[in-house]
Structures are given as structure tokens and as C-alpha cells.
Amino acid sequence: MVTSSQKNNIIITLRAIGICIIPLALWLFPPLSNTPTWTFCLFKNITGNNCYGCGITRAVFSCIHLQFSKAFAYNKFIIIIFPLLIFIWANQLFAALDNLFIVASKK
């Protein structure tokens, strides 16, 4: 029978592994193209103009694939958004690893 402590250890371990593989999983996707497709952006659907967030997904994927000039062309705010995403990812990774090591040291 699995105790609640063991379940907690498994969840913490899976969270740490999941956070570690997110960049690899995103890197495996090909960069998004600039072909016009349907958008769920309400602002663009109503006005026909790009909002401040338009192109940010393509820009992030371009940064992941080290195509920084393309990323900047998609959305200029990538200069702020990508470092912020890296900071958030690293913060979550260190928190998960810290929890993992705390659990391991209690054994």
C-alpha cells in the first residue's frame, strides 16, 4: 500500500522531471511559420489590427530555436517576455528541485 508520504514524493519527483523536459519538448516542435491562419485574438477579429500580443507565440518558438532576428520581427516585446519566461521557468525548476532534495534529506 502506498502511503500519502510516498504519493507526495512521487508527485514532487514527476513535477521536477516535467519542468526539466519542457524546454526540450518545445525545442522539438518546428518553428511556427508566418502564414496567415485563423486567430482566436478577439481584438484582431473585431478590428482587423494586430494587438500587442500578436506574434508572441511565434517569437517565443523562434527564440527557443535561437532565431532571435525572426523573433524580434514577430513581436518586439520578446525582449521582455523571453527573459521573463526563462526566469519563471528557472524559478519553478529550482523550487521543484529544492522540494525534491528536502524530501530526499528527510529519509
PDB file of N, CA and C in Angstrom, residues 1-3 10 22 26-27 60 64 72 83 93 97 101-102:
ATOM      1  N   MET A   1       0.839  -1.176   0.000  1.00  0.00           N
ATOM      2  CA  MET A   1       0.000   0.000   0.000  1.00  0.00           C
ATOM      3  C   MET A   1       0.887   1.245   0.000  1.00  0.00           C
ATOM      4  N   VAL A   2       0.499   2.209  -0.793  1.00  0.00           N
ATOM      5  CA  VAL A   2       1.268   3.441  -0.925  1.00  0.00           C
ATOM      6  C   VAL A   2       0.759   4.450   0.092  1.00  0.00           C
ATOM      7  N   THR A   3       1.667   4.962   0.888  1.00  0.00           N
ATOM      8  CA  THR A   3       1.284   5.956   1.888  1.00  0.00           C
ATOM      9  C   THR A   3       1.172   7.335   1.241  1.00  0.00           C
ATOM     10  N   ILE A  10       6.312  10.987  -5.038  1.00  0.00           N
ATOM     11  CA  ILE A  10       6.148  10.695  -6.466  1.00  0.00           C
ATOM     12  C   ILE A  10       5.692  11.948  -7.210  1.00  0.00           C
ATOM     13  N   ILE A  22      10.328  20.467 -20.235  1.00  0.00           N
ATOM     14  CA  ILE A  22       9.535  21.440 -21.004  1.00  0.00           C
ATOM     15  C   ILE A  22      10.352  22.103 -22.117  1.00  0.00           C
ATOM     16  N   LEU A  26       9.508  21.732 -26.182  1.00  0.00           N
ATOM     17  CA  LEU A  26       9.232  22.881 -27.051  1.00  0.00           C
ATOM     18  C   LEU A  26      10.244  22.985 -28.183  1.00  0.00           C
ATOM     19  N   TRP A  27      11.486  22.601 -27.909  1.00  0.00           N
ATOM     20  CA  TRP A  27      12.520  22.667 -28.941  1.00  0.00           C
ATOM     21  C   TRP A  27      12.245  21.656 -30.055  1.00  0.00           C
ATOM     22  N   VAL A  60       8.375  33.388 -29.339  1.00  0.00           N
ATOM     23  CA  VAL A  60       8.924  32.505 -28.309  1.00  0.00           C
ATOM     24  C   VAL A  60       9.504  31.248 -28.951  1.00  0.00           C
ATOM     25  N   ILE A  64      13.391  29.931 -28.875  1.00  0.00           N
ATOM     26  CA  ILE A  64      13.775  28.586 -28.456  1.00  0.00           C
ATOM     27  C   ILE A  64      14.668  27.939 -29.502  1.00  0.00           C
ATOM     28  N   PHE A  72      12.323  38.840 -33.061  1.00  0.00           N
ATOM     29  CA  PHE A  72      12.149  40.278 -32.935  1.00  0.00           C
ATOM     30  C   PHE A  72      11.219  40.817 -34.018  1.00  0.00           C
ATOM     31  N   PRO A  83      13.118  36.647 -21.617  1.00  0.00           N
ATOM     32  CA  PRO A  83      13.865  36.543 -20.350  1.00  0.00           C
ATOM     33  C   PRO A  83      12.951  36.317 -19.147  1.00  0.00           C
ATOM     34  N   LEU A  93      11.777  25.505 -11.576  1.00  0.00           N
ATOM     35  CA  LEU A  93      12.697  24.370 -11.555  1.00  0.00           C
ATOM     36  C   LEU A  93      13.433  24.299 -10.225  1.00  0.00           C
ATOM     37  N   LEU A  97      13.197  21.319  -7.494  1.00  0.00           N
ATOM     38  CA  LEU A  97      14.394  20.587  -7.069  1.00  0.00           C
ATOM     39  C   LEU A  97      14.631  20.758  -5.580  1.00  0.00           C
ATOM     40  N   PHE A 101      14.919  17.723  -2.958  1.00  0.00           N
ATOM     41  CA  PHE A 101      16.048  17.488  -2.061  1.00  0.00           C
ATOM     42  C   PHE A 101      15.625  17.515  -0.588  1.00  0.00           C
ATOM     43  N   ILE A 102      14.631  18.335  -0.268  1.00  0.00           N
ATOM     44  CA  ILE A 102      14.118  18.354   1.112  1.00  0.00           C
ATOM     45  C   ILE A 102      13.488  17.000   1.438  1.00  0.00           C
TER      46      ILE A 102
END
